[in-house]
Backbone as CSV, one residue per row, in Angstrom:
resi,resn,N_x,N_y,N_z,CA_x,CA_y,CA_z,C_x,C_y,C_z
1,UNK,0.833,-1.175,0.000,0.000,0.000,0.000,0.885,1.248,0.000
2,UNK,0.462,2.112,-0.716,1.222,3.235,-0.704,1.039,4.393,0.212
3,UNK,1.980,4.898,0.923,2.379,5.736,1.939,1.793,7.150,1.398
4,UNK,0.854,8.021,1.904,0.988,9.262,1.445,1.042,10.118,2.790
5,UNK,1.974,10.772,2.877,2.528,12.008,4.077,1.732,13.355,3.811
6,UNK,1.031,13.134,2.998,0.838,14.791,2.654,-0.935,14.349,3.197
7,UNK,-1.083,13.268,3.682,-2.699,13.285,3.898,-2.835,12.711,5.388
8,UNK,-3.566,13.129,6.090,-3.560,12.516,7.544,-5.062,12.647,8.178
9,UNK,-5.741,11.709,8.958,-6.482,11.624,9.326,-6.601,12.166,10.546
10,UNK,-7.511,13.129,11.067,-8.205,13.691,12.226,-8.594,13.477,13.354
11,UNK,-8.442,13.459,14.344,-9.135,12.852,15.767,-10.550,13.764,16.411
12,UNK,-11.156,13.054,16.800,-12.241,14.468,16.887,-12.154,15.399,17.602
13,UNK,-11.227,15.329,18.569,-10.513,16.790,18.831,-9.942,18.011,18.077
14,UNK,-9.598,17.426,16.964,-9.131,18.396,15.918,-9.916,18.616,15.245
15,UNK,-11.068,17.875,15.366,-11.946,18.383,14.149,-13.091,19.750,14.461
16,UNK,-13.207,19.153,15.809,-13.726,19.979,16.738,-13.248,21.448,16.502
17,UNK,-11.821,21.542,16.832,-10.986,22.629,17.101,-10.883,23.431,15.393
18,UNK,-11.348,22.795,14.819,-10.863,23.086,12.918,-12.338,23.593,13.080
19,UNK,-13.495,23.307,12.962,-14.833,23.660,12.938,-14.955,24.707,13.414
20,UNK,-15.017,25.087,14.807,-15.077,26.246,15.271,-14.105,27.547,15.053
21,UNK,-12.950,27.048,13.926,-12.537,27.954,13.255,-13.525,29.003,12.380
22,UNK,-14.679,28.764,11.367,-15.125,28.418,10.318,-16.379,28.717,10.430
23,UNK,-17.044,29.868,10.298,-18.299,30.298,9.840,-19.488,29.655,9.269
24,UNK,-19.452,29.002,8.217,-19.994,28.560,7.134,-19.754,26.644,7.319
25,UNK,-20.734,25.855,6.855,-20.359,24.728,6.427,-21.918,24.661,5.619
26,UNK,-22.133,22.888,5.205,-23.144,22.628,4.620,-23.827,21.712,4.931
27,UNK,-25.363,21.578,4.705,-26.042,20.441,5.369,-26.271,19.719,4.554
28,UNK,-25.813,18.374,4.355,-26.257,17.101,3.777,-27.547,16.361,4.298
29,UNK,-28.253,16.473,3.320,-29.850,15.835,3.764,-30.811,15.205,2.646
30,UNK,-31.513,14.487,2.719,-32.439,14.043,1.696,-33.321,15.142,1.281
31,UNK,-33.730,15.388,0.041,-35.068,16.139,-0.143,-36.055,15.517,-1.265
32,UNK,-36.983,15.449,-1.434,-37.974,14.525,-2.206,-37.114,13.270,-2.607
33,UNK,-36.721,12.333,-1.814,-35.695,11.331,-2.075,-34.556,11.312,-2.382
34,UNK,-33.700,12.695,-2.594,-32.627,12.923,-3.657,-31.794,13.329,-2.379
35,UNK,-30.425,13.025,-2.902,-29.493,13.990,-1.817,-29.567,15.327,-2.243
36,UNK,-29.308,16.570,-1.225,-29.595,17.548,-1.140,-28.275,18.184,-0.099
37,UNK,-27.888,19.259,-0.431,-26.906,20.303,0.278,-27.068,21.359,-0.006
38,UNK,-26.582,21.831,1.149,-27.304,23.280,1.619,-25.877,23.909,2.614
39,UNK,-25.373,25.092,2.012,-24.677,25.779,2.592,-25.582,26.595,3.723
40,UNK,-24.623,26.941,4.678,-25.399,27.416,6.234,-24.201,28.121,6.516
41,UNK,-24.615,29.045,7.533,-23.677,29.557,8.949,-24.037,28.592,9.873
42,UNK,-23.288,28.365,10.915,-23.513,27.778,12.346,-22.311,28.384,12.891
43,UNK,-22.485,27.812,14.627,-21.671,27.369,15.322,-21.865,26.418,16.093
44,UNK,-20.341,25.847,17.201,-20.847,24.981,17.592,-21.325,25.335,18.965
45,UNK,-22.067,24.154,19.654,-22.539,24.329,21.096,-21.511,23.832,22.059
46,UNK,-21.865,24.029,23.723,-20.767,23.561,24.724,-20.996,22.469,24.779
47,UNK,-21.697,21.356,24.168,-21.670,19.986,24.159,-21.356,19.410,22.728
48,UNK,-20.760,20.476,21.641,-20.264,19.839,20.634,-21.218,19.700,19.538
49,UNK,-22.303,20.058,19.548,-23.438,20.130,18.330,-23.430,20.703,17.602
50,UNK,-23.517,20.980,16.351,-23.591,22.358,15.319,-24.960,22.327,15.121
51,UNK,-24.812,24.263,15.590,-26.425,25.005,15.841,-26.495,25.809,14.586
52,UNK,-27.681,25.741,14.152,-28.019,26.429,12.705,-29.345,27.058,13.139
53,UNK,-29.209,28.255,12.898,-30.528,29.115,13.097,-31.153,29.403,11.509
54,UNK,-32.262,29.295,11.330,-33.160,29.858,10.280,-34.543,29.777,10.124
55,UNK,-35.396,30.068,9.268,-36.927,30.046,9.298,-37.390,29.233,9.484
56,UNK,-38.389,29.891,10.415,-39.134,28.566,10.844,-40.200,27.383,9.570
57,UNK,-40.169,28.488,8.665,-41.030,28.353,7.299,-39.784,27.573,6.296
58,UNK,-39.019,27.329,6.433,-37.686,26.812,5.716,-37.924,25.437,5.898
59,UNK,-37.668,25.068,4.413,-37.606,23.603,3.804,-36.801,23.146,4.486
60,UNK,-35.454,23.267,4.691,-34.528,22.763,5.463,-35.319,22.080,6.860
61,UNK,-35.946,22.860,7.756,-36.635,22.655,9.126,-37.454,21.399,8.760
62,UNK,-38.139,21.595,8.234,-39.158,20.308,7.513,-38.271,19.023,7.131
63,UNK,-37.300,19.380,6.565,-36.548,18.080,5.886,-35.801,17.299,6.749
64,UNK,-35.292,17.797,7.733,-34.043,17.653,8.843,-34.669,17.232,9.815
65,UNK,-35.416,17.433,10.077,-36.055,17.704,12.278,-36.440,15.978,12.271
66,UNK,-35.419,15.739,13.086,-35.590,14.030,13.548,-34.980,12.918,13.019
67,UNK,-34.566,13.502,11.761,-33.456,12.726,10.714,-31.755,12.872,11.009
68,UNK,-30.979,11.820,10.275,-29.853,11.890,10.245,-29.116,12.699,9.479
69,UNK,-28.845,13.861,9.552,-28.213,14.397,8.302,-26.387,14.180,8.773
70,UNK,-25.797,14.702,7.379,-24.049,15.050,7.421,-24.120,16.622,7.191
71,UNK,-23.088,17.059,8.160,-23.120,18.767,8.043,-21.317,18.681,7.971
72,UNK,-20.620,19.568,6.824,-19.674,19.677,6.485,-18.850,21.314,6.380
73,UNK,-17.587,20.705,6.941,-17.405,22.409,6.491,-15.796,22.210,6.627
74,UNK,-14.902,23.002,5.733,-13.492,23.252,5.048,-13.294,24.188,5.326
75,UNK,-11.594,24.257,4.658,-10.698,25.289,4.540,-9.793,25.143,3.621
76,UNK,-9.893,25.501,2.290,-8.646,24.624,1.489,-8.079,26.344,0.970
77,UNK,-6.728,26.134,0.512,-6.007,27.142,0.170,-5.282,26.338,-1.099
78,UNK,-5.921,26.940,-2.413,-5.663,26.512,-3.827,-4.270,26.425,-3.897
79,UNK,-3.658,27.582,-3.544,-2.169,28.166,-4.174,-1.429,26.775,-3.839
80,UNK,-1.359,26.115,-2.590,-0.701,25.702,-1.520,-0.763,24.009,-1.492
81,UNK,-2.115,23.546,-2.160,-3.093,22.597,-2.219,-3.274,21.974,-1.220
82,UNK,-3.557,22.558,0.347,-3.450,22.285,1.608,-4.907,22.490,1.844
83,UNK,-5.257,21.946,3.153,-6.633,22.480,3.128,-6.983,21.061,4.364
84,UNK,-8.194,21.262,4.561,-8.923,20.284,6.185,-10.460,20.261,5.611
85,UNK,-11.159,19.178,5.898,-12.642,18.963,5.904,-13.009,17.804,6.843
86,UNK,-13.915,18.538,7.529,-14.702,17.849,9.084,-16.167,17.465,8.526
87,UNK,-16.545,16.234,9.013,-17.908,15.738,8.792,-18.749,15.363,10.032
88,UNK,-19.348,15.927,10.597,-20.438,15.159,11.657,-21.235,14.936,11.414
89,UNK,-21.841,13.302,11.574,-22.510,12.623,11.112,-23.428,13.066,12.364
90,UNK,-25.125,12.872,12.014,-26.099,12.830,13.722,-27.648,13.304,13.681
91,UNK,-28.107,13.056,14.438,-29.918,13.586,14.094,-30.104,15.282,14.664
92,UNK,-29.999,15.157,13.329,-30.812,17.094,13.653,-32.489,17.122,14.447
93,UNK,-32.596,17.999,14.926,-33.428,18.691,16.072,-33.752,19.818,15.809
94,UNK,-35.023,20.250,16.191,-35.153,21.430,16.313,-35.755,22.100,17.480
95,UNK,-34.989,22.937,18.252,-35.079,23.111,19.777,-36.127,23.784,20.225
96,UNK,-36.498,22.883,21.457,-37.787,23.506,21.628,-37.930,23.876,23.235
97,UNK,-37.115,23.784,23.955,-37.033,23.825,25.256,-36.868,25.193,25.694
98,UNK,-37.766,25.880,26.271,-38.104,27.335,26.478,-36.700,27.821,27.364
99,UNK,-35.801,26.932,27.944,-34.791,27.989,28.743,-33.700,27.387,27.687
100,UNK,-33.688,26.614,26.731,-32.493,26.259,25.947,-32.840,27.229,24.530
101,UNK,-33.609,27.943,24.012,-34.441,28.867,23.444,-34.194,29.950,23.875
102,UNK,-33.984,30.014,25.147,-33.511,31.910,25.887,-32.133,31.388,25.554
103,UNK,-31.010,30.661,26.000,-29.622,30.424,25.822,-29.376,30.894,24.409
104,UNK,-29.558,30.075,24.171,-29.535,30.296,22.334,-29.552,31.264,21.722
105,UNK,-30.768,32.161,21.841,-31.153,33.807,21.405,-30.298,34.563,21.780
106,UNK,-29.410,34.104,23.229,-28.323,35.403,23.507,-26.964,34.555,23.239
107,UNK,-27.237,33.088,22.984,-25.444,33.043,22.791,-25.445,32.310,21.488
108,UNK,-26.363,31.919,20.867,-26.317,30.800,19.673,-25.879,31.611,18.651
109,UNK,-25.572,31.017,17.544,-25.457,31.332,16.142,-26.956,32.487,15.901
110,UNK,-26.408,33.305,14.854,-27.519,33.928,14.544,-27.344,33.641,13.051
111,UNK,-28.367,34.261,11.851,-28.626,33.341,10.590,-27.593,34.696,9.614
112,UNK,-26.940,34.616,8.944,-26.685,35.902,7.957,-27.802,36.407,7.122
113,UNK,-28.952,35.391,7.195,-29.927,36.026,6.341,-31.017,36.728,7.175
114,UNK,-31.581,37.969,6.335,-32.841,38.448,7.513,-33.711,37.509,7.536
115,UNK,-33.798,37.472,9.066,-35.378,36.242,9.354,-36.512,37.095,10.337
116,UNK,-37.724,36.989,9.742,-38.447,37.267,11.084,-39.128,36.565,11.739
117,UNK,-38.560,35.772,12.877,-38.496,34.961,13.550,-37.596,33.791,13.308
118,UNK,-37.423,33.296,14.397,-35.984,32.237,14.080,-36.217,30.640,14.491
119,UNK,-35.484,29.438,14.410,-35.553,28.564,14.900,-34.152,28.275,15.027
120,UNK,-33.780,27.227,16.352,-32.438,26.795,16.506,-32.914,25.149,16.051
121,UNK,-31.555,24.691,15.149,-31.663,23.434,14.533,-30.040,23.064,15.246
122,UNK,-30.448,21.743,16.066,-29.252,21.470,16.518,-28.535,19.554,15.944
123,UNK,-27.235,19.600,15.501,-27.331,18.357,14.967,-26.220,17.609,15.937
124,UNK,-26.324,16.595,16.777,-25.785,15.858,17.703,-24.515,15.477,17.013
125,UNK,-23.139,15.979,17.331,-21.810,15.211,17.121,-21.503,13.643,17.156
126,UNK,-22.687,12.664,16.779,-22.568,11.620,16.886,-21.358,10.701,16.325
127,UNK,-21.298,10.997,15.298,-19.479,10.766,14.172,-19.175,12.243,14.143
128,UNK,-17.978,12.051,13.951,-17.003,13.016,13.924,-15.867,12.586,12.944
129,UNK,-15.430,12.855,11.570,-14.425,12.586,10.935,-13.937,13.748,10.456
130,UNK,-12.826,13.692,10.464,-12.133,14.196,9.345,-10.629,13.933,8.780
131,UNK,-10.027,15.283,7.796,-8.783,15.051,6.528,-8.067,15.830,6.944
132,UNK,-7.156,15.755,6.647,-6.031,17.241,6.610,-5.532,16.654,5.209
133,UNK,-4.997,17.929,4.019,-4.157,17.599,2.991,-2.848,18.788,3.001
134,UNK,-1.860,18.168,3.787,-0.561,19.156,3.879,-0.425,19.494,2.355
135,UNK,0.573,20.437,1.796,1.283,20.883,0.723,2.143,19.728,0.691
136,UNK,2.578,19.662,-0.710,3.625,18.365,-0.849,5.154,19.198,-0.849
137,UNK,5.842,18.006,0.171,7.308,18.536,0.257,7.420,18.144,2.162
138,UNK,5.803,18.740,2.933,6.342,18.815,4.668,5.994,18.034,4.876
């Protein structure tokens, strides 16, 4: 088998620590049977979940709430061909617990898009993988 140095696998500590770098990732989910992705903002929570706020009227909310989705999110730098991608696998939620609902509103993710009114969608760190791809040469 061939050796590659320039690629290394992740512990979920690092992936952890790489995520909460990172604004933006995407939600992997079914929609009328088909796979479906969907770029998002989040962050994560103090138990490791990635929280996604958006309409409560949003397809996404409907498609997700109780299911398994994959939510993904990178960093690659072309010039360099270096770069990291984290995957947590887990059942999205959508929060409904009136003092985890006050938390949220003052510390959660908020949406980049205007919403009037919001929902917190939380997806359980159940898997945790990820890549690193060093530059070739270190």
């Amino acid at each position: 088998m061939y050796q590659n140095d320039a690629f290394r696998a992740l512990d979920r500590q690092e992936c952890l620590r790489l995520l909460a770098k990172v604004p933006v990732g995407r939600v992997v989910y079914t929609r009328q049977a088909l796979p479906a992705v969907l770029p998002v903002n989040f962050s994560l929570d103090t138990d490791t979940s990635v929280l996604l706020c958006t309409s409560p009227d949003s397809d996404l909310v409907r498609a997700i709430d109780g299911v398994v989705v994959a939510f993904e999110a990178d960093e690659f730098d072309a010039a360099t061909r270096s770069g990291w991608s984290v995957v947590v696998t887990g059942r999205a939620t959508v929060v409904t617990d009136p003092a985890e609902l006050e938390r949220l509103s003052r510390d959660g993710p908020t949406s980049w898009m205007p919403l009037a009114g919001a929902v917190f969608v939380r997806i359980e760190s159940e898997m945790v993988t990820g890549r690193e791809l060093r530059p070739p040469g270190l």
